[in-house]
Structure formats: C-alpha cells, structure tokens
Amino acid sequence: MRHLSVPKRRTEEFKRLLIENQWYAKGYRILSDEECTLIPISDTAPSPLPSPFTGIPIVEEIQEAPSPNTWLEHLQDHLPQSVIDEHEGIWPNSQEQLGDLVIFKIDREVEKYAQQVALAKISYAKKTRLVLKDLGVKGEFRVRELIPLAARLNGEILDADGICALEENDRIELTSTKISIKENGVSILLDPSSAYYSNRLAGERRQTVNSALELREVLDREVNVVDPYCGVGPAILQLNNEKDLLNRVFASDLNQAAIDLFIERLGCVPEDWIVETRDALKLREDEDLLGRFDILLMNLPHDTLSHLPSLLPLLTKQGPRLVRGWAVVKEEEIPQHDAKLNSILSEHGSFSKPVESSIRRQYNSTMVLTRFEARLGNW
Ligand SMILES: C[S@@+](CC[C@H](N)C(=O)[O-])C[C@H]1O[C@@H](n2cnc3c(N)ncnc32)[C@H](O)[C@@H]1O
C-alpha cells in the first residue's frame, strides 16, 4: 500500500492532513523508516495526491490488514499495562521480516524494554526463529549491527540470557543470520550481519530489469552489465531471471562476505561472468574492462558522484548505453546535484534531454534517496 514518507518531526502534521481529507488508512500502522515515518494512505485517496502533499515522496510498503491481534498485545505478558500506556505510539511497530528473522529498530525512549519487545514479537510471529535489535548500518560495507534478543528452539522461546546459556554449536546455529529469501520470485542468499541487503530497493531492481529489457530491444542483442557495488547480487539475479537478457556480467564489491554469498547463491558462476571482490575505484585500471558494458549500475548512494567518473569508462564508447544510479542528497540541493551529474555524464556521451533525479524516499530528516537513469547515445 502507499505511504507518505515524511521526516519524523512532521508525522503528526501530515497524519492530521490525511485524516482531514479522509485519506488516512484507518487501522493501519505508521511505520518507522530510518529517520522518517511512513504514513499509510487509504486506497480511496487520489493518485497523485494533490496539494499540500505534492512532492512528498510516496513509498510502497506491504502492511498486513489491520487485525486485533498484534505483537503489542503480547507485550502485556512481559510489561505492566501502565508502562505500555505511558509509551503509547513509541513502541516499534515497524520491523523487517527476512526469512525466519525479525529485525527491529527501537526508539531510545523505550530501548530499555528491547528484551521484552523482542519476546512479544517472537510470541506473535509464530514462524520466527530469531528476533534481533538493529543498531543501524556501519562502515563502508553498510553492514548492520544486530543483537539477538529472542529465539525459538524446538517450540520454546528463549530470551538473550537463554540464548547465551546454550552450548556453543547450538547457539551459533540458532543465531545464524544467513538466510535465503525470495525477492520478486528470485531467491537471494543473504546475511544482514555481514553484507548489505535491503528489500526496500526491490521495486528499483524491477525497474532496472524493465530498462534493461528496453535496451536489449534497441541493441537487438543480449546486454553486458557491470555492477561494481553488487553486494549479495540482488540486481544481477533479478536481471538474470529474464531469459536471454544478460550476456557478459562483471559484478564486484569491496566486501568479500557479500561476494561469497553471491557466488554461493549462483552455485557455479556462468561463463562470461566475473563475480569478485574488487575496489570499484580501481576497475578502470583493468584494460579488459574498459569500453565493454552497455549497463552500469551505481549503487553507492553516498558517493555516487565522486565515483561516477571512474566507472563511466567501463561503458561502451558509442551506441545506446544506460547508467542507473542512486544518491543520497539534501532535498534542496537536488538541482546542483543534477547539474554536476549532467556535467560528468556529458563528458562520456550525449543524451537527448538533461538527466533528472527523482526522489524515491526520504532518507533522514534532511536528505532524500534519489535515482537517476541516463540513456546515453540518444535512445
Ligand atoms: C548500498 S550497498 C548496495 C549493494 C547492492 N547493490 C544492493 O542493492 O543490495 C553498497 C555496496 O557497496 C560496497 N562498497 C563500498 N565501497 C566500495 C568500493 N569502493 N568498491 C566496491 N564496493 C564498495 C559495499 O560493501 C556495499 O555492499
């Protein structure tokens, strides 16, 4: 369902505006998304939403239909009702379900109750093996720091102390975060503790497939793709799910753990593909890679513009070619960002109209995640 993505501090303002217009999806939850909130929009609201919602990012997020049975009801088994009432609206309703893992972030105000929250969540989600507190992504690999707080072993629920008390082998097996999930029907092997993966970008990857299919039509042949920040390979795996779309693939990442997971998922790396640990900034030193690819994926959102000049030489020198990239930018600085982007791209090839970034979602209170698509070679 559609959600308005707004900075946390403006949640009440926009919730009220939606309610006044009768466009608030009653019974559905307001979700937390990094430093923003996602406010559910009712199916009856127009699309696009008119003023005063014009320009506010809309995010698609799956929410189960409202049900009287929520994890919060299980919290009563672990905390007094007075404590639950005192912090109403702050309890972490949003969570990520990845396979049999549940990962949640918790507001500082109720962090001391994280153990009880984890137990309530695992009691509610009967198929969950492990509930982890998410302390956010860290370092250049963008890997999450996760703390296991509740687990299910042979039907019995264990808290953090219970998990620690297990024999080492049992504990390692029970708290493993390596899992296989399905994204748009494609299976992906991941481990959020050692390699970046976000299912929030699944929609972006679907659109990458659509653009690649268009390019295949224009070129009248299979396409060659370079994904220098491939992580565990979700974008390439989605492209590979289309028959006769991919020819040559070069997929790399600085994080060895991500590459290991990607290769393990592939089983055997197809002929004409290279999947390896590499620093994207050094790829242009490799003569064999220069001028070879039709599609370049730039998914290092904090450094897109600074890395882009190093990667463009990997694209073919003429003919239709495609760059899709994501960048985290201050909203008011998008025009300057786009001016720089166009100036970098124009050194590599021509395009019929200026490339414009579009806002995909709010990233934090001041920044947004944007995406651009550059169709070089005038197609
Ligand atoms: C935002 S993640 C994107 C991962 C993947 N494309 C996806 O969508 O799931 C950025 C990735 O870039 C990798 N990375 C960071 N710096 C890099 C560099 N200099 N060269 C190659 N990979 C890098 C990180 O390890 C991380 O996996």
PDB file of N, CA and C in Angstrom, residues 310-358:
ATOM      1  N   SER A 310      35.072   7.528 -12.464  1.00  0.00           N
ATOM      2  CA  SER A 310      35.964   6.358 -12.558  1.00  0.00           C
ATOM      3  C   SER A 310      35.295   5.177 -13.231  1.00  0.00           C
ATOM      4  N   LEU A 311      33.969   5.133 -13.189  1.00  0.00           N
ATOM      5  CA  LEU A 311      33.265   3.956 -13.701  1.00  0.00           C
ATOM      6  C   LEU A 311      32.770   4.121 -15.135  1.00  0.00           C
ATOM      7  N   LEU A 312      32.518   5.367 -15.552  1.00  0.00           N
ATOM      8  CA  LEU A 312      31.960   5.579 -16.900  1.00  0.00           C
ATOM      9  C   LEU A 312      32.831   4.978 -18.008  1.00  0.00           C
ATOM     10  N   PRO A 313      34.176   4.986 -17.880  1.00  0.00           N
ATOM     11  CA  PRO A 313      34.986   4.392 -18.953  1.00  0.00           C
ATOM     12  C   PRO A 313      34.725   2.899 -19.189  1.00  0.00           C
ATOM     13  N   LEU A 314      34.006   2.255 -18.280  1.00  0.00           N
ATOM     14  CA  LEU A 314      33.702   0.836 -18.471  1.00  0.00           C
ATOM     15  C   LEU A 314      32.569   0.638 -19.491  1.00  0.00           C
ATOM     16  N   LEU A 315      31.814   1.712 -19.734  1.00  0.00           N
ATOM     17  CA  LEU A 315      30.725   1.619 -20.712  1.00  0.00           C
ATOM     18  C   LEU A 315      31.276   1.637 -22.131  1.00  0.00           C
ATOM     19  N   THR A 316      30.498   1.092 -23.055  1.00  0.00           N
ATOM     20  CA  THR A 316      30.888   1.168 -24.465  1.00  0.00           C
ATOM     21  C   THR A 316      31.044   2.644 -24.847  1.00  0.00           C
ATOM     22  N   LYS A 317      31.887   2.883 -25.850  1.00  0.00           N
ATOM     23  CA  LYS A 317      32.205   4.285 -26.161  1.00  0.00           C
ATOM     24  C   LYS A 317      31.127   4.949 -27.002  1.00  0.00           C
ATOM     25  N   GLN A 318      30.360   4.151 -27.734  1.00  0.00           N
ATOM     26  CA  GLN A 318      29.263   4.742 -28.500  1.00  0.00           C
ATOM     27  C   GLN A 318      28.073   3.786 -28.556  1.00  0.00           C
ATOM     28  N   GLY A 319      26.990   4.305 -29.115  1.00  0.00           N
ATOM     29  CA  GLY A 319      25.780   3.476 -29.189  1.00  0.00           C
ATOM     30  C   GLY A 319      24.979   3.611 -27.903  1.00  0.00           C
ATOM     31  N   PRO A 320      23.780   3.056 -27.909  1.00  0.00           N
ATOM     32  CA  PRO A 320      22.913   3.161 -26.738  1.00  0.00           C
ATOM     33  C   PRO A 320      23.525   2.469 -25.518  1.00  0.00           C
ATOM     34  N   ARG A 321      23.518   3.146 -24.409  1.00  0.00           N
ATOM     35  CA  ARG A 321      24.007   2.580 -23.153  1.00  0.00           C
ATOM     36  C   ARG A 321      23.282   3.255 -21.997  1.00  0.00           C
ATOM     37  N   LEU A 322      23.341   2.588 -20.854  1.00  0.00           N
ATOM     38  CA  LEU A 322      22.470   3.003 -19.756  1.00  0.00           C
ATOM     39  C   LEU A 322      23.237   3.066 -18.440  1.00  0.00           C
ATOM     40  N   VAL A 323      22.994   4.150 -17.687  1.00  0.00           N
ATOM     41  CA  VAL A 323      23.511   4.211 -16.309  1.00  0.00           C
ATOM     42  C   VAL A 323      22.312   4.405 -15.401  1.00  0.00           C
ATOM     43  N   ARG A 324      22.191   3.538 -14.398  1.00  0.00           N
ATOM     44  CA  ARG A 324      21.185   3.777 -13.362  1.00  0.00           C
ATOM     45  C   ARG A 324      21.914   3.915 -12.041  1.00  0.00           C
ATOM     46  N   GLY A 325      21.603   5.019 -11.328  1.00  0.00           N
ATOM     47  CA  GLY A 325      22.320   5.270 -10.091  1.00  0.00           C
ATOM     48  C   GLY A 325      21.407   5.818  -9.014  1.00  0.00           C
ATOM     49  N   TRP A 326      21.847   5.643  -7.781  1.00  0.00           N
ATOM     50  CA  TRP A 326      21.085   6.109  -6.622  1.00  0.00           C
ATOM     51  C   TRP A 326      21.998   7.017  -5.797  1.00  0.00           C
ATOM     52  N   ALA A 327      21.419   8.078  -5.257  1.00  0.00           N
ATOM     53  CA  ALA A 327      22.248   9.006  -4.480  1.00  0.00           C
ATOM     54  C   ALA A 327      21.440   9.572  -3.322  1.00  0.00           C
ATOM     55  N   VAL A 328      22.132   9.764  -2.204  1.00  0.00           N
ATOM     56  CA  VAL A 328      21.506  10.417  -1.054  1.00  0.00           C
ATOM     57  C   VAL A 328      21.901  11.891  -1.119  1.00  0.00           C
ATOM     58  N   VAL A 329      20.891  12.754  -1.186  1.00  0.00           N
ATOM     59  CA  VAL A 329      21.131  14.172  -1.433  1.00  0.00           C
ATOM     60  C   VAL A 329      20.220  15.001  -0.525  1.00  0.00           C
ATOM     61  N   LYS A 330      20.712  16.194  -0.130  1.00  0.00           N
ATOM     62  CA  LYS A 330      19.801  17.112   0.573  1.00  0.00           C
ATOM     63  C   LYS A 330      18.752  17.545  -0.432  1.00  0.00           C
ATOM     64  N   GLU A 331      17.505  17.533  -0.009  1.00  0.00           N
ATOM     65  CA  GLU A 331      16.437  17.767  -0.982  1.00  0.00           C
ATOM     66  C   GLU A 331      16.618  19.078  -1.737  1.00  0.00           C
ATOM     67  N   GLU A 332      17.013  20.127  -0.990  1.00  0.00           N
ATOM     68  CA  GLU A 332      17.111  21.429  -1.668  1.00  0.00           C
ATOM     69  C   GLU A 332      18.343  21.505  -2.566  1.00  0.00           C
ATOM     70  N   GLU A 333      19.227  20.499  -2.463  1.00  0.00           N
ATOM     71  CA  GLU A 333      20.434  20.535  -3.305  1.00  0.00           C
ATOM     72  C   GLU A 333      20.323  19.662  -4.554  1.00  0.00           C
ATOM     73  N   ILE A 334      19.136  19.139  -4.809  1.00  0.00           N
ATOM     74  CA  ILE A 334      18.973  18.273  -5.990  1.00  0.00           C
ATOM     75  C   ILE A 334      19.347  19.012  -7.295  1.00  0.00           C
ATOM     76  N   PRO A 335      18.957  20.280  -7.468  1.00  0.00           N
ATOM     77  CA  PRO A 335      19.330  20.964  -8.726  1.00  0.00           C
ATOM     78  C   PRO A 335      20.856  21.017  -8.930  1.00  0.00           C
ATOM     79  N   GLN A 336      21.603  21.332  -7.883  1.00  0.00           N
ATOM     80  CA  GLN A 336      23.074  21.364  -8.012  1.00  0.00           C
ATOM     81  C   GLN A 336      23.621  19.957  -8.274  1.00  0.00           C
ATOM     82  N   HIS A 337      23.049  18.982  -7.574  1.00  0.00           N
ATOM     83  CA  HIS A 337      23.466  17.590  -7.764  1.00  0.00           C
ATOM     84  C   HIS A 337      23.254  17.193  -9.229  1.00  0.00           C
ATOM     85  N   ASP A 338      22.084  17.537  -9.764  1.00  0.00           N
ATOM     86  CA  ASP A 338      21.785  17.159 -11.145  1.00  0.00           C
ATOM     87  C   ASP A 338      22.682  17.887 -12.139  1.00  0.00           C
ATOM     88  N   ALA A 339      23.008  19.137 -11.821  1.00  0.00           N
ATOM     89  CA  ALA A 339      23.895  19.895 -12.731  1.00  0.00           C
ATOM     90  C   ALA A 339      25.255  19.186 -12.801  1.00  0.00           C
ATOM     91  N   LYS A 340      25.759  18.778 -11.644  1.00  0.00           N
ATOM     92  CA  LYS A 340      27.057  18.088 -11.614  1.00  0.00           C
ATOM     93  C   LYS A 340      26.966  16.735 -12.329  1.00  0.00           C
ATOM     94  N   LEU A 341      25.873  16.022 -12.054  1.00  0.00           N
ATOM     95  CA  LEU A 341      25.651  14.714 -12.681  1.00  0.00           C
ATOM     96  C   LEU A 341      25.669  14.848 -14.209  1.00  0.00           C
ATOM     97  N   ASN A 342      24.937  15.835 -14.717  1.00  0.00           N
ATOM     98  CA  ASN A 342      24.866  16.023 -16.174  1.00  0.00           C
ATOM     99  C   ASN A 342      26.221  16.404 -16.738  1.00  0.00           C
ATOM    100  N   SER A 343      26.970  17.196 -15.972  1.00  0.00           N
ATOM    101  CA  SER A 343      28.285  17.604 -16.470  1.00  0.00           C
ATOM    102  C   SER A 343      29.225  16.371 -16.544  1.00  0.00           C
ATOM    103  N   ILE A 344      29.172  15.500 -15.537  1.00  0.00           N
ATOM    104  CA  ILE A 344      30.018  14.283 -15.557  1.00  0.00           C
ATOM    105  C   ILE A 344      29.593  13.377 -16.720  1.00  0.00           C
ATOM    106  N   LEU A 345      28.278  13.181 -16.850  1.00  0.00           N
ATOM    107  CA  LEU A 345      27.787  12.269 -17.890  1.00  0.00           C
ATOM    108  C   LEU A 345      28.104  12.792 -19.290  1.00  0.00           C
ATOM    109  N   SER A 346      28.006  14.112 -19.460  1.00  0.00           N
ATOM    110  CA  SER A 346      28.184  14.660 -20.813  1.00  0.00           C
ATOM    111  C   SER A 346      29.626  14.494 -21.298  1.00  0.00           C
ATOM    112  N   GLU A 347      30.554  14.303 -20.350  1.00  0.00           N
ATOM    113  CA  GLU A 347      31.926  14.066 -20.795  1.00  0.00           C
ATOM    114  C   GLU A 347      32.061  12.680 -21.405  1.00  0.00           C
ATOM    115  N   HIS A 348      31.088  11.834 -21.108  1.00  0.00           N
ATOM    116  CA  HIS A 348      31.201  10.465 -21.613  1.00  0.00           C
ATOM    117  C   HIS A 348      30.335  10.198 -22.841  1.00  0.00           C
ATOM    118  N   GLY A 349      29.246  10.944 -23.000  1.00  0.00           N
ATOM    119  CA  GLY A 349      28.388  10.668 -24.151  1.00  0.00           C
ATOM    120  C   GLY A 349      27.264  11.671 -24.231  1.00  0.00           C
ATOM    121  N   SER A 350      26.516  11.591 -25.324  1.00  0.00           N
ATOM    122  CA  SER A 350      25.433  12.554 -25.499  1.00  0.00           C
ATOM    123  C   SER A 350      24.111  11.925 -25.085  1.00  0.00           C
ATOM    124  N   PHE A 351      23.192  12.794 -24.686  1.00  0.00           N
ATOM    125  CA  PHE A 351      21.848  12.328 -24.366  1.00  0.00           C
ATOM    126  C   PHE A 351      20.886  13.434 -24.751  1.00  0.00           C
ATOM    127  N   SER A 352      19.664  13.017 -25.135  1.00  0.00           N
ATOM    128  CA  SER A 352      18.784  13.985 -25.780  1.00  0.00           C
ATOM    129  C   SER A 352      18.235  15.049 -24.830  1.00  0.00           C
ATOM    130  N   LYS A 353      17.932  14.682 -23.585  1.00  0.00           N
ATOM    131  CA  LYS A 353      17.480  15.726 -22.661  1.00  0.00           C
ATOM    132  C   LYS A 353      18.194  15.548 -21.323  1.00  0.00           C
ATOM    133  N   PRO A 354      18.324  16.651 -20.547  1.00  0.00           N
ATOM    134  CA  PRO A 354      19.086  16.552 -19.297  1.00  0.00           C
ATOM    135  C   PRO A 354      18.558  15.432 -18.394  1.00  0.00           C
ATOM    136  N   VAL A 355      19.478  14.775 -17.714  1.00  0.00           N
ATOM    137  CA  VAL A 355      19.105  13.696 -16.794  1.00  0.00           C
ATOM    138  C   VAL A 355      18.575  14.334 -15.504  1.00  0.00           C
ATOM    139  N   GLU A 356      17.440  13.837 -15.036  1.00  0.00           N
ATOM    140  CA  GLU A 356      16.854  14.396 -13.811  1.00  0.00           C
ATOM    141  C   GLU A 356      16.723  13.313 -12.759  1.00  0.00           C
ATOM    142  N   SER A 357      17.122  13.663 -11.537  1.00  0.00           N
ATOM    143  CA  SER A 357      16.960  12.697 -10.443  1.00  0.00           C
ATOM    144  C   SER A 357      15.523  12.736  -9.964  1.00  0.00           C
ATOM    145  N   SER A 358      15.012  11.573  -9.563  1.00  0.00           N
ATOM    146  CA  SER A 358      13.685  11.586  -8.947  1.00  0.00           C
ATOM    147  C   SER A 358      13.811  11.064  -7.519  1.00  0.00           C
TER     148      SER A 358
END
